[in-house]
Short mmCIF file of the N, C-alpha and C atoms (twelve columns), coordinates in Angstrom:
data_MODEL
# 
_entry.id   MODEL 
# 
loop_
_atom_site.group_PDB 
_atom_site.id 
_atom_site.type_symbol 
_atom_site.label_atom_id 
_atom_site.label_alt_id 
_atom_site.label_comp_id 
_atom_site.label_asym_id 
_atom_site.label_seq_id 
_atom_site.Cartn_x 
_atom_site.Cartn_y 
_atom_site.Cartn_z 
_atom_site.pdbx_PDB_model_num 
ATOM 1   N N  . MET A 1  0.850  -1.150  0.000  1 
ATOM 2   C CA . MET A 1  0.000  0.000   0.000  1 
ATOM 3   C C  . MET A 1  0.906  1.225   0.000  1 
ATOM 4   N N  . THR A 2  0.559  2.205   -0.800 1 
ATOM 5   C CA . THR A 2  1.313  3.454   -0.842 1 
ATOM 6   C C  . THR A 2  0.634  4.483   0.039  1 
ATOM 7   N N  . LEU A 3  1.413  5.091   0.928  1 
ATOM 8   C CA . LEU A 3  0.914  6.134   1.818  1 
ATOM 9   C C  . LEU A 3  1.422  7.474   1.310  1 
ATOM 10  N N  . ALA A 4  0.591  8.503   1.400  1 
ATOM 11  C CA . ALA A 4  0.986  9.839   0.939  1 
ATOM 12  C C  . ALA A 4  0.430  10.880  1.899  1 
ATOM 13  N N  . ALA A 5  1.197  11.960  2.055  1 
ATOM 14  C CA . ALA A 5  0.757  13.066  2.908  1 
ATOM 15  C C  . ALA A 5  1.249  14.368  2.303  1 
ATOM 16  N N  . SER A 6  0.467  15.409  2.475  1 
ATOM 17  C CA . SER A 6  0.927  16.743  2.091  1 
ATOM 18  C C  . SER A 6  1.079  17.541  3.375  1 
ATOM 19  N N  . ALA A 7  2.134  18.347  3.429  1 
ATOM 20  C CA . ALA A 7  2.405  19.142  4.630  1 
ATOM 21  C C  . ALA A 7  3.062  20.446  4.213  1 
ATOM 22  N N  . SER A 8  2.772  21.503  4.958  1 
ATOM 23  C CA . SER A 8  3.397  22.794  4.684  1 
ATOM 24  C C  . SER A 8  3.621  23.521  6.002  1 
ATOM 25  N N  . ASP A 9  4.557  24.455  5.977  1 
ATOM 26  C CA . ASP A 9  4.910  25.240  7.153  1 
ATOM 27  C C  . ASP A 9  5.486  26.556  6.646  1 
ATOM 28  N N  . ASN A 10 5.337  27.629  7.421  1 
ATOM 29  C CA . ASN A 10 5.840  28.921  6.956  1 
ATOM 30  C C  . ASN A 10 7.368  28.947  6.860  1 
ATOM 31  N N  . ILE A 11 8.054  28.082  7.598  1 
ATOM 32  C CA . ILE A 11 9.510  27.989  7.516  1 
ATOM 33  C C  . ILE A 11 9.932  26.818  6.635  1 
ATOM 34  N N  . GLY A 12 9.206  25.748  6.680  1 
ATOM 35  C CA . GLY A 12 9.512  24.565  5.882  1 
ATOM 36  C C  . GLY A 12 9.307  23.306  6.690  1 
ATOM 37  N N  . VAL A 13 8.960  22.250  6.019  1 
ATOM 38  C CA . VAL A 13 8.756  20.953  6.646  1 
ATOM 39  C C  . VAL A 13 10.082 20.198  6.618  1 
ATOM 40  N N  . ALA A 14 10.526 19.732  7.765  1 
ATOM 41  C CA . ALA A 14 11.782 19.000  7.855  1 
ATOM 42  C C  . ALA A 14 11.589 17.518  7.545  1 
ATOM 43  N N  . ARG A 15 10.477 16.953  8.008  1 
ATOM 44  C CA . ARG A 15 10.218 15.534  7.776  1 
ATOM 45  C C  . ARG A 15 8.761  15.219  8.089  1 
ATOM 46  N N  . VAL A 16 8.305  14.109  7.570  1 
ATOM 47  C CA . VAL A 16 6.977  13.585  7.887  1 
ATOM 48  C C  . VAL A 16 7.158  12.142  8.315  1 
ATOM 49  N N  . HIS A 17 6.635  11.816  9.492  1 
ATOM 50  C CA . HIS A 17 6.639  10.444  9.972  1 
ATOM 51  C C  . HIS A 17 5.286  9.814   9.665  1 
ATOM 52  N N  . PHE A 18 5.305  8.593   9.222  1 
ATOM 53  C CA . PHE A 18 4.091  7.808   9.009  1 
ATOM 54  C C  . PHE A 18 4.026  6.799   10.145 1 
ATOM 55  N N  . LEU A 19 2.890  6.806   10.857 1 
ATOM 56  C CA . LEU A 19 2.739  5.943   12.022 1 
ATOM 57  C C  . LEU A 19 1.633  4.925   11.800 1 
ATOM 58  N N  . LEU A 20 1.904  3.709   12.219 1 
ATOM 59  C CA . LEU A 20 0.945  2.616   12.158 1 
ATOM 60  C C  . LEU A 20 0.636  2.219   13.588 1 
ATOM 61  N N  . ASP A 21 -0.603 2.406   14.000 1 
ATOM 62  C CA . ASP A 21 -1.024 2.107   15.382 1 
ATOM 63  C C  . ASP A 21 -0.130 2.817   16.397 1 
ATOM 64  N N  . GLY A 22 0.309  4.031   16.063 1 
ATOM 65  C CA . GLY A 22 1.119  4.842   16.969 1 
ATOM 66  C C  . GLY A 22 2.611  4.587   16.905 1 
ATOM 67  N N  . ALA A 23 3.048  3.579   16.160 1 
ATOM 68  C CA . ALA A 23 4.474  3.249   16.044 1 
ATOM 69  C C  . ALA A 23 5.008  3.738   14.704 1 
ATOM 70  N N  . LEU A 24 6.252  4.202   14.699 1 
ATOM 71  C CA . LEU A 24 6.864  4.708   13.477 1 
ATOM 72  C C  . LEU A 24 6.959  3.607   12.433 1 
ATOM 73  N N  . LEU A 25 6.380  3.870   11.271 1 
ATOM 74  C CA . LEU A 25 6.420  2.942   10.148 1 
ATOM 75  C C  . LEU A 25 7.478  3.381   9.142  1 
ATOM 76  N N  . ALA A 26 7.525  4.685   8.865  1 
ATOM 77  C CA . ALA A 26 8.472  5.226   7.889  1 
ATOM 78  C C  . ALA A 26 8.595  6.726   8.094  1 
ATOM 79  N N  . SER A 27 9.642  7.304   7.525  1 
ATOM 80  C CA . SER A 27 9.873  8.742   7.591  1 
ATOM 81  C C  . SER A 27 10.323 9.214   6.215  1 
ATOM 82  N N  . ASP A 28 9.906  10.421  5.838  1 
ATOM 83  C CA . ASP A 28 10.290 10.985  4.546  1 
ATOM 84  C C  . ASP A 28 10.662 12.449  4.744  1 
ATOM 85  N N  . THR A 29 11.759 12.870  4.131  1 
ATOM 86  C CA . THR A 29 12.229 14.245  4.279  1 
ATOM 87  C C  . THR A 29 12.066 15.060  3.007  1 
ATOM 88  N N  . THR A 30 11.488 14.459  1.976  1 
ATOM 89  C CA . THR A 30 11.363 15.134  0.686  1 
ATOM 90  C C  . THR A 30 9.915  15.125  0.207  1 
ATOM 91  N N  . SER A 31 9.441  16.296  -0.188 1 
ATOM 92  C CA . SER A 31 8.091  16.406  -0.758 1 
ATOM 93  C C  . SER A 31 8.121  15.902  -2.194 1 
ATOM 94  N N  . PRO A 32 7.124  15.197  -2.661 1 
ATOM 95  C CA . PRO A 32 5.901  14.781  -1.964 1 
ATOM 96  C C  . PRO A 32 6.218  13.672  -0.964 1 
ATOM 97  N N  . TYR A 33 5.613  13.758  0.202  1 
ATOM 98  C CA . TYR A 33 5.905  12.837  1.297  1 
ATOM 99  C C  . TYR A 33 5.138  11.537  1.106  1 
ATOM 100 N N  . GLY A 34 5.844  10.433  1.206  1 
ATOM 101 C CA . GLY A 34 5.194  9.155   1.000  1 
ATOM 102 C C  . GLY A 34 5.985  8.012   1.609  1 
ATOM 103 N N  . ALA A 35 5.333  6.864   1.660  1 
ATOM 104 C CA . ALA A 35 5.950  5.651   2.186  1 
ATOM 105 C C  . ALA A 35 5.189  4.453   1.639  1 
ATOM 106 N N  . ALA A 36 5.834  3.320   1.694  1 
ATOM 107 C CA . ALA A 36 5.195  2.069   1.285  1 
ATOM 108 C C  . ALA A 36 4.964  1.225   2.534  1 
ATOM 109 N N  . TRP A 37 3.833  0.552   2.571  1 
ATOM 110 C CA . TRP A 37 3.515  -0.339  3.683  1 
ATOM 111 C C  . TRP A 37 3.085  -1.675  3.108  1 
ATOM 112 N N  . SER A 38 3.844  -2.711  3.417  1 
ATOM 113 C CA . SER A 38 3.456  -4.058  3.018  1 
ATOM 114 C C  . SER A 38 2.463  -4.573  4.054  1 
ATOM 115 N N  . THR A 39 1.264  -4.841  3.622  1 
ATOM 116 C CA . THR A 39 0.215  -5.285  4.538  1 
ATOM 117 C C  . THR A 39 0.254  -6.789  4.784  1 
ATOM 118 N N  . LEU A 40 1.223  -7.480  4.187  1 
ATOM 119 C CA . LEU A 40 1.344  -8.921  4.429  1 
ATOM 120 C C  . LEU A 40 1.588  -9.171  5.911  1 
ATOM 121 N N  . GLY A 41 0.866  -10.099 6.470  1 
ATOM 122 C CA . GLY A 41 1.015  -10.422 7.877  1 
ATOM 123 C C  . GLY A 41 0.139  -9.580  8.800  1 
ATOM 124 N N  . PHE A 42 -0.571 -8.620  8.242  1 
ATOM 125 C CA . PHE A 42 -1.471 -7.787  9.040  1 
ATOM 126 C C  . PHE A 42 -2.907 -8.194  8.756  1 
ATOM 127 N N  . SER A 43 -3.705 -8.251  9.789  1 
ATOM 128 C CA . SER A 43 -5.134 -8.502  9.599  1 
ATOM 129 C C  . SER A 43 -5.896 -7.579  10.529 1 
ATOM 130 N N  . GLY A 44 -7.166 -7.423  10.267 1 
ATOM 131 C CA . GLY A 44 -7.991 -6.561  11.104 1 
ATOM 132 C C  . GLY A 44 -7.785 -5.093  10.793 1 
ATOM 133 N N  . SER A 45 -8.276 -4.238  11.672 1 
ATOM 134 C CA . SER A 45 -8.201 -2.790  11.499 1 
ATOM 135 C C  . SER A 45 -6.919 -2.248  12.096 1 
ATOM 136 N N  . HIS A 46 -6.394 -1.209  11.454 1 
ATOM 137 C CA . HIS A 46 -5.201 -0.522  11.947 1 
ATOM 138 C C  . HIS A 46 -5.396 0.977   11.751 1 
ATOM 139 N N  . VAL A 47 -4.675 1.761   12.529 1 
ATOM 140 C CA . VAL A 47 -4.787 3.215   12.463 1 
ATOM 141 C C  . VAL A 47 -3.505 3.790   11.871 1 
ATOM 142 N N  . LEU A 48 -3.657 4.567   10.798 1 
ATOM 143 C CA . LEU A 48 -2.536 5.237   10.148 1 
ATOM 144 C C  . LEU A 48 -2.637 6.736   10.381 1 
ATOM 145 N N  . THR A 49 -1.506 7.365   10.716 1 
ATOM 146 C CA . THR A 49 -1.432 8.813   10.842 1 
ATOM 147 C C  . THR A 49 -0.109 9.286   10.247 1 
ATOM 148 N N  . ALA A 50 -0.080 10.554  9.909  1 
ATOM 149 C CA . ALA A 50 1.160  11.197  9.478  1 
ATOM 150 C C  . ALA A 50 1.425  12.338  10.449 1 
ATOM 151 N N  . GLN A 51 2.675  12.560  10.779 1 
ATOM 152 C CA . GLN A 51 3.048  13.638  11.694 1 
ATOM 153 C C  . GLN A 51 4.134  14.456  11.016 1 
ATOM 154 N N  . ALA A 52 3.825  15.733  10.758 1 
ATOM 155 C CA . ALA A 52 4.775  16.633  10.095 1 
ATOM 156 C C  . ALA A 52 5.563  17.412  11.133 1 
ATOM 157 N N  . TYR A 53 6.863  17.579  10.885 1 
ATOM 158 C CA . TYR A 53 7.764  18.318  11.776 1 
ATOM 159 C C  . TYR A 53 8.405  19.457  11.002 1 
ATOM 160 N N  . ASP A 54 8.541  20.620  11.648 1 
ATOM 161 C CA . ASP A 54 9.270  21.719  11.017 1 
ATOM 162 C C  . ASP A 54 10.702 21.733  11.549 1 
ATOM 163 N N  . ALA A 55 11.514 22.657  11.059 1 
ATOM 164 C CA . ALA A 55 12.926 22.716  11.437 1 
ATOM 165 C C  . ALA A 55 13.128 22.997  12.916 1 
ATOM 166 N N  . ALA A 56 12.170 23.643  13.561 1 
ATOM 167 C CA . ALA A 56 12.269 23.949  14.989 1 
ATOM 168 C C  . ALA A 56 11.836 22.781  15.875 1 
ATOM 169 N N  . GLY A 57 11.333 21.709  15.263 1 
ATOM 170 C CA . GLY A 57 10.886 20.541  16.027 1 
ATOM 171 C C  . GLY A 57 9.420  20.551  16.375 1 
ATOM 172 N N  . ASN A 58 8.696  21.592  15.961 1 
ATOM 173 C CA . ASN A 58 7.245  21.614  16.183 1 
ATOM 174 C C  . ASN A 58 6.605  20.561  15.293 1 
ATOM 175 N N  . SER A 59 5.532  19.973  15.760 1 
ATOM 176 C CA . SER A 59 4.884  18.934  14.948 1 
ATOM 177 C C  . SER A 59 3.370  19.040  15.031 1 
ATOM 178 N N  . THR A 60 2.747  18.509  14.008 1 
ATOM 179 C CA . THR A 60 1.288  18.455  13.929 1 
ATOM 180 C C  . THR A 60 0.898  17.112  13.321 1 
ATOM 181 N N  . PRO A 61 -0.002 16.367  13.992 1 
ATOM 182 C CA . PRO A 61 -0.448 15.090  13.429 1 
ATOM 183 C C  . PRO A 61 -1.605 15.291  12.462 1 
ATOM 184 N N  . SER A 62 -1.735 14.325  11.567 1 
ATOM 185 C CA . SER A 62 -2.889 14.319  10.670 1 
ATOM 186 C C  . SER A 62 -4.077 13.713  11.401 1 
ATOM 187 N N  . THR A 63 -5.201 13.771  10.763 1 
ATOM 188 C CA . THR A 63 -6.367 13.031  11.235 1 
ATOM 189 C C  . THR A 63 -6.095 11.559  11.003 1 
ATOM 190 N N  . ALA A 64 -6.436 10.729  11.961 1 
ATOM 191 C CA . ALA A 64 -6.215 9.295   11.848 1 
ATOM 192 C C  . ALA A 64 -7.134 8.678   10.804 1 
ATOM 193 N N  . VAL A 65 -6.600 7.681   10.116 1 
ATOM 194 C CA . VAL A 65 -7.370 6.916   9.134  1 
ATOM 195 C C  . VAL A 65 -7.329 5.456   9.567  1 
ATOM 196 N N  . THR A 66 -8.499 4.844   9.667  1 
ATOM 197 C CA . THR A 66 -8.559 3.425   10.058 1 
ATOM 198 C C  . THR A 66 -8.710 2.568   8.836  1 
# 
């Protein structure tokens, strides 16, 4: 599965973390922000979020997707 997120900041986005059930799945430092998730071995529902960080370390999470 391909994950994608868009993020912006008045200073700039340093990185975007992709989280699966609250645990770090992948990180991307280049726009467009994305990651791949192999769903093999996973069953049931899971929660995906993206968390964008700026150069100062401030962060904002996305809305969770189940």
